[in-house]
Amino acid sequence: MSMSIGGYDVVDSRDQIFSFDYDHSGKMDHLVLYRPGTGLFSIMRNIGGLHQFAAVYQSTSGIGGYEFNDNRDRAFAFDYEHTGKLDHLVVYRPGTATISVLRNKNGMFAPVFQSNGGGIGGYDLRDNRDQAFAFDYDRSGKQDHIVIYRPGTGAIYILKNVNGKFTAVYAQGAPGGGIGTYDLRDDRDRVVPFDFLHSGRLDHLLLYRPGVSTIHILKNDNGTFYPVYQGGGIGTYDLADKRDRVYTFDYDRTGKPDHLLIVRAGTTTLWIIKHDGDRFTPVFQAGGATAAIGGHPIGPDGDQFADFDFEHSGKRDHLVAYRMTASQTWVGKAGDTPPPPPPAPCTHVIGRSGSDFVTVYVSRQLTRVPYLIGYDDMSGANLTLRTANLEPGKGFTIAQPGSRITGQLPAPGTVVPAGTTVDITVTL
């Protein structure tokens, strides 16, 4: 358990976390952390499986021209190019018709789609209740469609992207009839994609209404959605509390997000449910004063979760649990025990005179800051810096065993003008 992650403190109730394929590897092994309304936006990389994270992107003014200065701002990973890789970001602001799709090129994010206040694919995004996520509509194994819905109104669209033009393959405007057997007429309604067939594809829709026990799982048959499951609760979990939230998760590390993680926010209740056909049964149940998962205590202040490829295996079989009010984060798989808190980092700010540990790296010309995190010897770092047209001053050697570069500013990939210095964080 950590009081922060990669230097991001996770202390604000607005903080959001999700996994992302930053380097186009096909692996969701980076974490996006952002704080709507403030401009804070970071992307973190796990360093060598050491339960340490370092930023590959950091900003206080949003990302790719999108400022994130409104509390309504949201983001998710998306397969824009139909490659099977969730390596683009969709950023949007419900209630304002604002939405963009951002491409990452060597750490530089730029829009490949912008709504300019016109919504997307015929959906107006004019209501604060609007929510969106990536979905595998045509069972291709690619989350290259976007689902947008408006709880309480019956409105839901599924959008297809062809060369940057989004069009609806399914559309119910407001007021509408929802989708399949589910009317989406309650403000509490939520929708998530789910791997019902154990195929590795998130090609079913799970819709639920916390507080009234309603849950449906819908299959798409050439644009017609019909239920493969309808129930009052699921797997003996009653879904009878409005605080209930459902996530999908690869519990048994098969590469298939075919289990359900259900949490009752603000309590210590957490279940994981598997299924065989339409028969759902719990494989993990926690509750009571000492409830925990993998050694992470489930807090009454409310935990949120995201699935994550911690081991760079191509499987999102770890959970990120975060609790904003306590500034706590934990990453683990089922059965894990969190490591003890790491020692306080010893930070050297490189580029300031008057210290025995000073090196000033000055850019000779306009250049891009290289990736230095993970180096345990400055000779290699110096070579990388010279190659990037950054001139080192007097030498600095990390002398203590086990120390390594764990952070840097400006962030890797940042384009800097001549005369810029690079600060390095060393954890001993």
Short mmCIF file of C-alpha atoms in Angstrom, two decimals:
data_model
loop_
_atom_site.label_atom_id
_atom_site.label_comp_id
_atom_site.label_asym_id
_atom_site.label_seq_id
_atom_site.Cartn_x
_atom_site.Cartn_y
_atom_site.Cartn_z
CA MET A 1 0.00 0.00 0.00
CA SER A 2 1.28 3.46 -0.82
CA MET A 3 0.24 6.95 0.21
CA SER A 4 0.70 7.99 -3.42
CA ILE A 5 1.64 6.45 -6.75
CA GLY A 6 4.53 7.75 -8.83
CA GLY A 7 4.36 11.06 -6.99
CA TYR A 8 0.63 11.52 -7.64
CA ASP A 9 -0.95 11.91 -4.21
CA VAL A 10 -4.54 10.67 -4.88
CA VAL A 11 -5.95 12.90 -2.12
CA ASP A 12 -8.86 14.49 -3.95
CA SER A 13 -12.33 12.94 -4.29
CA ARG A 14 -12.26 13.86 -7.99
CA ASP A 15 -9.23 11.68 -8.78
CA GLN A 16 -9.75 9.00 -11.44
CA ILE A 17 -7.51 6.08 -12.49
CA PHE A 18 -7.62 3.68 -15.45
CA SER A 19 -5.16 1.50 -17.38
CA PHE A 20 -3.80 2.50 -20.79
CA ASP A 21 -1.57 1.23 -23.61
CA TYR A 22 0.83 4.18 -23.68
CA ASP A 23 3.56 2.71 -25.88
CA HIS A 24 1.37 0.87 -28.46
CA SER A 25 2.51 -2.53 -27.17
CA GLY A 26 -0.95 -4.06 -26.91
CA LYS A 27 -0.53 -4.17 -23.12
CA MET A 28 -2.55 -2.08 -20.66
CA ASP A 29 0.52 -1.66 -18.48
CA HIS A 30 0.44 2.08 -17.81
CA LEU A 31 -1.89 3.96 -15.49
CA VAL A 32 -3.63 7.24 -16.26
CA LEU A 33 -4.36 9.40 -13.21
CA TYR A 34 -6.20 12.68 -13.52
CA ARG A 35 -8.06 15.24 -11.43
CA PRO A 36 -10.96 16.93 -13.23
CA GLY A 37 -11.25 20.65 -12.63
CA THR A 38 -7.55 21.16 -11.92
CA GLY A 39 -5.65 20.28 -15.10
CA LEU A 40 -3.64 17.56 -13.32
CA PHE A 41 -2.99 14.66 -15.69
CA SER A 42 -0.32 11.97 -15.31
CA ILE A 43 0.56 8.68 -16.99
CA MET A 44 2.57 6.22 -14.89
CA ARG A 45 4.80 3.30 -15.77
CA ASN A 46 5.60 0.41 -13.43
CA ILE A 47 9.37 0.15 -13.04
CA GLY A 48 10.48 -3.45 -13.27
CA GLY A 49 7.79 -4.97 -11.06
CA LEU A 50 9.20 -3.29 -7.94
CA HIS A 51 5.90 -1.76 -6.82
CA GLN A 52 7.36 1.58 -7.89
CA PHE A 53 5.86 3.86 -10.49
CA ALA A 54 7.30 6.78 -12.38
CA ALA A 55 5.69 9.31 -14.67
CA VAL A 56 6.11 9.14 -18.44
CA TYR A 57 3.75 12.09 -18.79
CA GLN A 58 2.93 14.85 -16.29
CA SER A 59 0.94 18.02 -16.76
CA THR A 60 -0.91 20.65 -14.79
CA SER A 61 -2.78 21.84 -17.87
CA GLY A 62 -4.44 18.69 -19.17
CA ILE A 63 -3.31 16.74 -22.22
CA GLY A 64 -3.27 17.20 -25.99
CA GLY A 65 -4.84 20.65 -25.80
CA TYR A 66 -7.67 19.45 -23.58
CA GLU A 67 -7.35 21.42 -20.34
CA PHE A 68 -9.23 19.25 -17.80
CA ASN A 69 -10.29 22.39 -15.96
CA ASP A 70 -13.92 21.33 -15.43
CA ASN A 71 -15.12 18.91 -12.74
CA ARG A 72 -17.21 17.08 -15.35
CA ASP A 73 -14.20 16.08 -17.49
CA ARG A 74 -13.72 12.36 -18.05
CA ALA A 75 -11.35 10.11 -20.04
CA PHE A 76 -11.00 6.49 -21.15
CA ALA A 77 -8.75 4.36 -23.37
CA PHE A 78 -9.95 3.59 -26.90
CA ASP A 79 -8.89 1.60 -29.99
CA TYR A 80 -9.20 4.36 -32.59
CA GLU A 81 -7.18 2.66 -35.34
CA HIS A 82 -8.83 -0.82 -35.10
CA THR A 83 -5.50 -2.42 -34.15
CA GLY A 84 -6.70 -4.21 -31.02
CA LYS A 85 -4.69 -1.74 -28.94
CA LEU A 86 -6.30 0.71 -26.51
CA ASP A 87 -3.63 3.28 -27.27
CA HIS A 88 -5.73 6.42 -27.81
CA LEU A 89 -7.48 8.56 -25.22
CA VAL A 90 -11.06 9.80 -25.44
CA VAL A 91 -11.56 12.94 -23.33
CA TYR A 92 -15.00 14.49 -22.96
CA ARG A 93 -17.10 16.92 -20.93
CA PRO A 94 -20.73 15.92 -20.39
CA GLY A 95 -23.20 18.78 -20.64
CA THR A 96 -21.11 20.79 -23.11
CA ALA A 97 -21.03 18.67 -26.31
CA THR A 98 -17.21 18.60 -26.02
CA ILE A 99 -15.25 15.46 -26.90
CA SER A 100 -11.83 14.72 -28.43
CA VAL A 101 -9.81 11.64 -29.34
CA LEU A 102 -6.06 11.96 -28.71
CA ARG A 103 -3.18 10.08 -30.32
CA ASN A 104 0.17 9.59 -28.59
CA LYS A 105 3.26 9.97 -30.75
CA ASN A 106 6.47 9.62 -28.73
CA GLY A 107 4.90 11.21 -25.67
CA MET A 108 3.24 14.05 -27.59
CA PHE A 109 -0.57 13.93 -27.54
CA ALA A 110 -2.60 15.57 -30.27
CA PRO A 111 -6.24 15.30 -31.36
CA VAL A 112 -7.27 13.07 -34.25
CA PHE A 113 -10.91 13.98 -33.60
CA GLN A 114 -12.45 17.10 -32.04
CA SER A 115 -16.15 17.81 -31.68
CA ASN A 116 -15.83 21.59 -31.53
CA GLY A 117 -19.01 21.66 -29.47
CA GLY A 118 -20.98 19.40 -31.79
CA GLY A 119 -21.04 16.13 -29.87
CA ILE A 120 -20.09 12.95 -31.71
CA GLY A 121 -21.80 10.70 -34.23
CA GLY A 122 -25.17 12.38 -33.76
CA TYR A 123 -25.05 12.20 -29.96
CA ASP A 124 -25.19 15.72 -28.53
CA LEU A 125 -23.40 15.22 -25.15
CA ARG A 126 -25.52 18.07 -23.77
CA ASP A 127 -26.46 16.45 -20.46
CA ASN A 128 -24.31 16.20 -17.32
CA ARG A 129 -25.43 12.58 -16.89
CA ASP A 130 -23.81 11.39 -20.14
CA GLN A 131 -21.27 8.58 -19.75
CA ALA A 132 -19.09 6.80 -22.32
CA PHE A 133 -16.75 3.83 -22.70
CA ALA A 134 -15.04 1.67 -25.36
CA PHE A 135 -16.86 -1.47 -26.54
CA ASP A 136 -16.32 -4.47 -28.84
CA TYR A 137 -19.57 -4.18 -30.82
CA ASP A 138 -18.85 -6.64 -33.63
CA ARG A 139 -17.03 -9.34 -31.60
CA SER A 140 -13.74 -8.58 -33.34
CA GLY A 141 -11.67 -8.54 -30.15
CA LYS A 142 -11.22 -4.79 -30.62
CA GLN A 143 -12.80 -2.12 -28.41
CA ASP A 144 -13.12 0.19 -31.39
CA HIS A 145 -16.70 1.38 -30.84
CA ILE A 146 -17.90 3.95 -28.32
CA VAL A 147 -20.99 3.50 -26.16
CA ILE A 148 -22.55 6.73 -24.88
CA TYR A 149 -25.63 6.69 -22.68
CA ARG A 150 -27.74 8.98 -20.53
CA PRO A 151 -29.20 7.36 -17.39
CA GLY A 152 -32.79 8.29 -16.63
CA THR A 153 -33.75 9.06 -20.22
CA GLY A 154 -33.48 5.79 -22.17
CA ALA A 155 -30.85 7.34 -24.45
CA ILE A 156 -27.95 5.21 -25.70
CA TYR A 157 -25.81 5.30 -28.85
CA ILE A 158 -23.12 2.93 -30.10
CA LEU A 159 -20.73 4.66 -32.49
CA LYS A 160 -18.49 3.27 -35.20
CA ASN A 161 -15.36 5.06 -36.39
CA VAL A 162 -14.42 5.06 -40.07
CA ASN A 163 -11.35 7.20 -40.75
CA GLY A 164 -12.26 9.67 -38.03
CA LYS A 165 -15.96 9.91 -38.91
CA PHE A 166 -18.24 8.55 -36.19
CA THR A 167 -21.67 7.20 -37.07
CA ALA A 168 -24.28 5.35 -35.03
CA VAL A 169 -24.74 1.60 -35.45
CA TYR A 170 -27.30 1.72 -32.65
CA ALA A 171 -29.21 4.83 -31.58
CA GLN A 172 -31.89 5.66 -29.06
CA GLY A 173 -32.21 9.39 -28.44
CA ALA A 174 -33.75 11.07 -25.40
CA PRO A 175 -36.39 10.15 -24.51
CA GLY A 176 -35.65 6.65 -25.74
CA GLY A 177 -36.31 3.00 -25.13
CA GLY A 178 -32.89 1.98 -23.86
CA ILE A 179 -31.37 -1.17 -25.33
CA GLY A 180 -32.57 -4.77 -25.52
CA THR A 181 -34.79 -5.44 -22.52
CA TYR A 182 -33.32 -2.62 -20.43
CA ASP A 183 -35.07 0.75 -20.49
CA LEU A 184 -32.30 3.00 -18.97
CA ARG A 185 -35.04 5.16 -17.42
CA ASP A 186 -33.51 5.56 -13.96
CA ASP A 187 -30.74 7.99 -13.03
CA ARG A 188 -29.01 5.19 -11.10
CA ASP A 189 -28.54 3.01 -14.20
CA ARG A 190 -25.01 1.98 -15.09
CA VAL A 191 -23.54 0.11 -18.08
CA VAL A 192 -20.21 -1.75 -18.40
CA PRO A 193 -18.80 -4.07 -21.10
CA PHE A 194 -18.42 -7.73 -20.10
CA ASP A 195 -16.83 -10.96 -21.41
CA PHE A 196 -19.83 -13.26 -20.93
CA LEU A 197 -18.63 -16.05 -23.23
CA HIS A 198 -15.10 -16.37 -21.75
CA SER A 199 -13.78 -15.38 -25.17
CA GLY A 200 -11.42 -12.61 -24.10
CA ARG A 201 -13.73 -10.10 -25.80
CA LEU A 202 -15.69 -7.37 -24.04
CA ASP A 203 -18.57 -7.84 -26.46
CA HIS A 204 -21.60 -8.01 -24.12
CA LEU A 205 -23.24 -5.18 -22.22
CA LEU A 206 -24.00 -5.48 -18.52
CA LEU A 207 -26.65 -3.02 -17.33
CA TYR A 208 -27.68 -2.68 -13.71
CA ARG A 209 -29.70 -0.47 -11.37
CA PRO A 210 -28.18 -0.37 -7.88
CA GLY A 211 -30.71 -0.10 -5.10
CA VAL A 212 -33.43 -2.13 -6.81
CA SER A 213 -31.50 -5.36 -7.65
CA THR A 214 -32.06 -5.12 -11.42
CA ILE A 215 -29.33 -6.48 -13.70
CA HIS A 216 -29.33 -7.58 -17.35
CA ILE A 217 -26.56 -8.92 -19.60
CA LEU A 218 -27.18 -8.34 -23.31
CA LYS A 219 -25.73 -10.01 -26.37
CA ASN A 220 -25.52 -8.29 -29.75
CA ASP A 221 -26.91 -10.24 -32.71
CA ASN A 222 -26.32 -8.11 -35.82
CA GLY A 223 -27.46 -4.96 -34.06
CA THR A 224 -30.28 -6.54 -32.07
CA PHE A 225 -29.59 -6.86 -28.36
CA TYR A 226 -31.26 -9.59 -26.32
CA PRO A 227 -30.71 -10.82 -22.75
CA VAL A 228 -28.55 -13.80 -21.88
CA TYR A 229 -29.13 -13.04 -18.21
CA GLN A 230 -31.85 -11.14 -16.31
CA GLY A 231 -32.07 -11.19 -12.56
CA GLY A 232 -32.81 -9.63 -9.24
CA GLY A 233 -29.21 -9.43 -8.13
CA ILE A 234 -26.54 -11.82 -9.38
CA GLY A 235 -24.66 -14.76 -7.86
CA THR A 236 -26.60 -14.25 -4.55
CA TYR A 237 -25.41 -10.62 -4.40
CA ASP A 238 -28.59 -8.58 -4.04
CA LEU A 239 -27.56 -5.26 -5.65
CA ALA A 240 -30.07 -3.73 -3.25
CA ASP A 241 -28.01 -0.70 -2.25
CA LYS A 242 -27.67 2.41 -4.41
CA ARG A 243 -23.93 2.47 -3.62
CA ASP A 244 -23.26 -0.87 -5.37
CA ARG A 245 -20.79 -0.69 -8.25
CA VAL A 246 -19.86 -3.45 -10.73
CA TYR A 247 -16.48 -3.88 -12.46
CA THR A 248 -15.24 -6.61 -14.80
CA PHE A 249 -11.99 -8.39 -13.94
CA ASP A 250 -9.63 -11.20 -15.07
CA TYR A 251 -9.71 -13.04 -11.73
CA ASP A 252 -8.05 -16.31 -12.75
CA ARG A 253 -5.36 -14.73 -14.96
CA THR A 254 -6.56 -16.23 -18.23
CA GLY A 255 -6.53 -12.99 -20.20
CA LYS A 256 -10.35 -12.94 -20.06
CA PRO A 257 -12.28 -10.26 -18.11
CA ASP A 258 -15.04 -12.76 -17.36
CA HIS A 259 -15.53 -12.25 -13.60
CA LEU A 260 -17.50 -9.53 -11.84
CA LEU A 261 -16.11 -7.47 -8.99
CA ILE A 262 -18.95 -5.89 -7.01
CA VAL A 263 -18.29 -3.30 -4.32
CA ARG A 264 -20.67 -1.51 -2.01
CA ALA A 265 -18.98 1.88 -1.76
CA GLY A 266 -18.73 3.27 1.74
CA THR A 267 -18.91 -0.20 3.31
CA THR A 268 -16.54 -3.14 3.63
CA THR A 269 -18.53 -5.35 1.23
CA LEU A 270 -16.69 -6.73 -1.82
CA TRP A 271 -17.51 -9.85 -3.85
CA ILE A 272 -15.97 -11.46 -6.93
CA ILE A 273 -18.37 -13.60 -8.96
CA LYS A 274 -17.71 -16.17 -11.68
CA HIS A 275 -20.20 -17.73 -14.06
CA ASP A 276 -20.85 -20.87 -16.05
CA GLY A 277 -23.49 -20.01 -18.62
CA ASP A 278 -26.20 -18.14 -16.76
CA ARG A 279 -25.21 -19.60 -13.36
CA PHE A 280 -23.28 -17.08 -11.28
CA THR A 281 -21.49 -17.99 -8.04
CA PRO A 282 -19.13 -16.08 -5.73
CA VAL A 283 -15.44 -17.05 -5.62
CA PHE A 284 -14.49 -14.31 -3.16
CA GLN A 285 -16.51 -12.55 -0.47
CA ALA A 286 -15.38 -9.91 1.99
CA GLY A 287 -17.26 -7.96 4.61
CA GLY A 288 -17.21 -6.96 8.25
CA ALA A 289 -14.83 -4.88 10.30
CA THR A 290 -11.67 -6.62 9.06
CA ALA A 291 -12.63 -7.06 5.41
CA ALA A 292 -9.74 -7.05 2.97
CA ILE A 293 -8.71 -8.23 -0.49
CA GLY A 294 -5.13 -9.37 -0.97
CA GLY A 295 -4.22 -7.67 2.30
CA HIS A 296 -5.74 -4.35 1.20
CA PRO A 297 -8.28 -3.32 3.85
CA ILE A 298 -11.59 -2.36 2.29
CA GLY A 299 -12.40 1.03 3.72
CA PRO A 300 -15.70 2.52 4.81
CA ASP A 301 -14.60 5.75 3.15
CA GLY A 302 -15.13 4.07 -0.22
CA ASP A 303 -12.66 2.33 -2.51
CA GLN A 304 -12.57 2.53 -6.29
CA PHE A 305 -10.95 -0.03 -8.57
CA ALA A 306 -9.33 -0.35 -11.98
CA ASP A 307 -7.94 -3.45 -13.69
CA PHE A 308 -4.30 -3.27 -14.76
CA ASP A 309 -1.52 -5.26 -16.49
CA PHE A 310 1.07 -4.89 -13.72
CA GLU A 311 3.40 -7.62 -14.99
CA HIS A 312 3.44 -6.51 -18.67
CA SER A 313 1.95 -9.91 -19.54
CA GLY A 314 -0.87 -8.72 -21.78
CA LYS A 315 -3.38 -9.62 -19.04
CA ARG A 316 -5.27 -7.10 -16.93
CA ASP A 317 -5.22 -9.48 -13.99
CA HIS A 318 -4.25 -7.06 -11.22
CA LEU A 319 -6.43 -4.55 -9.42
CA VAL A 320 -5.61 -0.97 -8.58
CA ALA A 321 -7.53 -0.02 -5.45
CA TYR A 322 -7.58 3.63 -4.49
CA ARG A 323 -9.14 5.61 -1.70
CA MET A 324 -8.94 9.32 -2.27
CA THR A 325 -9.79 10.55 1.22
CA ALA A 326 -6.95 8.55 2.74
CA SER A 327 -4.47 8.95 -0.14
CA GLN A 328 -3.98 5.19 -0.41
CA THR A 329 -3.32 3.06 -3.48
CA TRP A 330 -2.67 -0.66 -3.82
CA VAL A 331 -1.91 -2.84 -6.82
CA GLY A 332 -2.25 -6.60 -6.64
CA LYS A 333 -3.75 -9.78 -7.97
CA ALA A 334 -6.07 -12.13 -6.13
CA GLY A 335 -4.32 -13.53 -3.05
CA ASP A 336 -1.54 -10.96 -3.02
CA THR A 337 -0.28 -9.34 0.16
CA PRO A 338 0.78 -5.72 -0.35
CA PRO A 339 4.45 -4.93 0.25
CA PRO A 340 5.41 -2.75 3.21
CA PRO A 341 5.43 0.99 2.52
CA PRO A 342 8.62 1.98 0.66
CA PRO A 343 11.22 4.10 2.43
CA ALA A 344 11.00 7.83 1.99
CA PRO A 345 12.72 8.80 -1.25
CA CYS A 346 15.89 10.79 -1.25
CA THR A 347 15.53 13.37 -3.97
CA HIS A 348 18.34 15.24 -5.66
CA VAL A 349 17.28 18.13 -7.85
CA ILE A 350 19.82 18.31 -10.61
CA GLY A 351 20.59 21.72 -12.04
CA ARG A 352 21.05 23.81 -8.89
CA SER A 353 24.51 24.97 -7.85
CA GLY A 354 26.00 24.74 -4.36
CA SER A 355 25.66 20.98 -3.80
CA ASP A 356 28.08 18.06 -3.98
CA PHE A 357 25.47 16.20 -6.08
CA VAL A 358 25.00 18.76 -8.82
CA THR A 359 24.86 18.07 -12.52
CA VAL A 360 23.36 20.60 -14.89
CA TYR A 361 21.97 19.16 -18.12
CA VAL A 362 21.36 21.96 -20.56
CA SER A 363 19.73 21.45 -23.93
CA ARG A 364 21.89 22.74 -26.78
CA GLN A 365 18.88 23.08 -29.07
CA LEU A 366 15.17 22.30 -29.29
CA THR A 367 14.96 18.64 -28.30
CA ARG A 368 12.80 15.94 -26.75
CA VAL A 369 13.55 14.82 -23.17
CA PRO A 370 14.59 11.13 -23.21
CA TYR A 371 13.34 8.41 -20.89
CA LEU A 372 15.80 8.11 -17.98
CA ILE A 373 13.74 6.33 -15.33
CA GLY A 374 15.25 3.01 -14.26
CA TYR A 375 18.92 3.90 -14.74
CA ASP A 376 21.09 2.83 -11.80
CA ASP A 377 24.29 4.43 -13.08
CA MET A 378 24.69 7.95 -14.42
CA SER A 379 27.19 6.92 -17.09
CA GLY A 380 24.34 5.38 -19.07
CA ALA A 381 22.11 8.35 -18.34
CA ASN A 382 24.82 10.77 -19.52
CA LEU A 383 25.14 8.91 -22.83
CA THR A 384 21.38 9.04 -23.36
CA LEU A 385 21.32 12.76 -22.54
CA ARG A 386 24.18 13.56 -24.94
CA THR A 387 22.40 11.67 -27.71
CA ALA A 388 19.36 13.87 -27.06
CA ASN A 389 21.47 17.06 -27.31
CA LEU A 390 21.46 17.66 -23.57
CA GLU A 391 24.89 18.73 -22.30
CA PRO A 392 25.93 17.36 -18.87
CA GLY A 393 27.89 19.46 -16.38
CA LYS A 394 30.10 17.93 -13.73
CA GLY A 395 29.54 14.22 -13.11
CA PHE A 396 27.12 12.75 -10.63
CA THR A 397 27.33 9.09 -9.61
CA ILE A 398 24.68 7.16 -7.72
CA ALA A 399 26.92 5.55 -5.14
CA GLN A 400 24.63 3.53 -2.89
CA PRO A 401 23.66 -0.04 -3.87
CA GLY A 402 20.05 -0.46 -4.88
CA SER A 403 19.53 3.17 -5.85
CA ARG A 404 18.03 4.15 -9.16
CA ILE A 405 16.48 7.03 -11.08
CA THR A 406 12.77 6.94 -10.31
CA GLY A 407 11.54 10.27 -11.62
CA GLN A 408 12.42 13.18 -13.84
CA LEU A 409 11.18 16.63 -14.75
CA PRO A 410 10.31 17.63 -17.44
CA ALA A 411 8.46 14.39 -18.19
CA PRO A 412 9.86 12.01 -20.82
CA GLY A 413 8.78 12.97 -24.30
CA THR A 414 8.47 16.68 -23.48
CA VAL A 415 9.85 18.94 -26.21
CA VAL A 416 12.02 21.61 -24.57
CA PRO A 417 13.79 24.71 -25.89
CA ALA A 418 17.50 25.39 -25.68
CA GLY A 419 18.76 26.10 -22.17
CA THR A 420 16.36 23.74 -20.36
CA THR A 421 17.62 21.75 -17.35
CA VAL A 422 16.51 18.24 -16.43
CA ASP A 423 15.79 17.39 -12.77
CA ILE A 424 16.27 13.79 -11.69
CA THR A 425 14.75 12.00 -8.68
CA VAL A 426 16.95 9.29 -7.15
CA THR A 427 15.46 6.77 -4.70
CA LEU A 428 18.04 5.20 -2.42
#
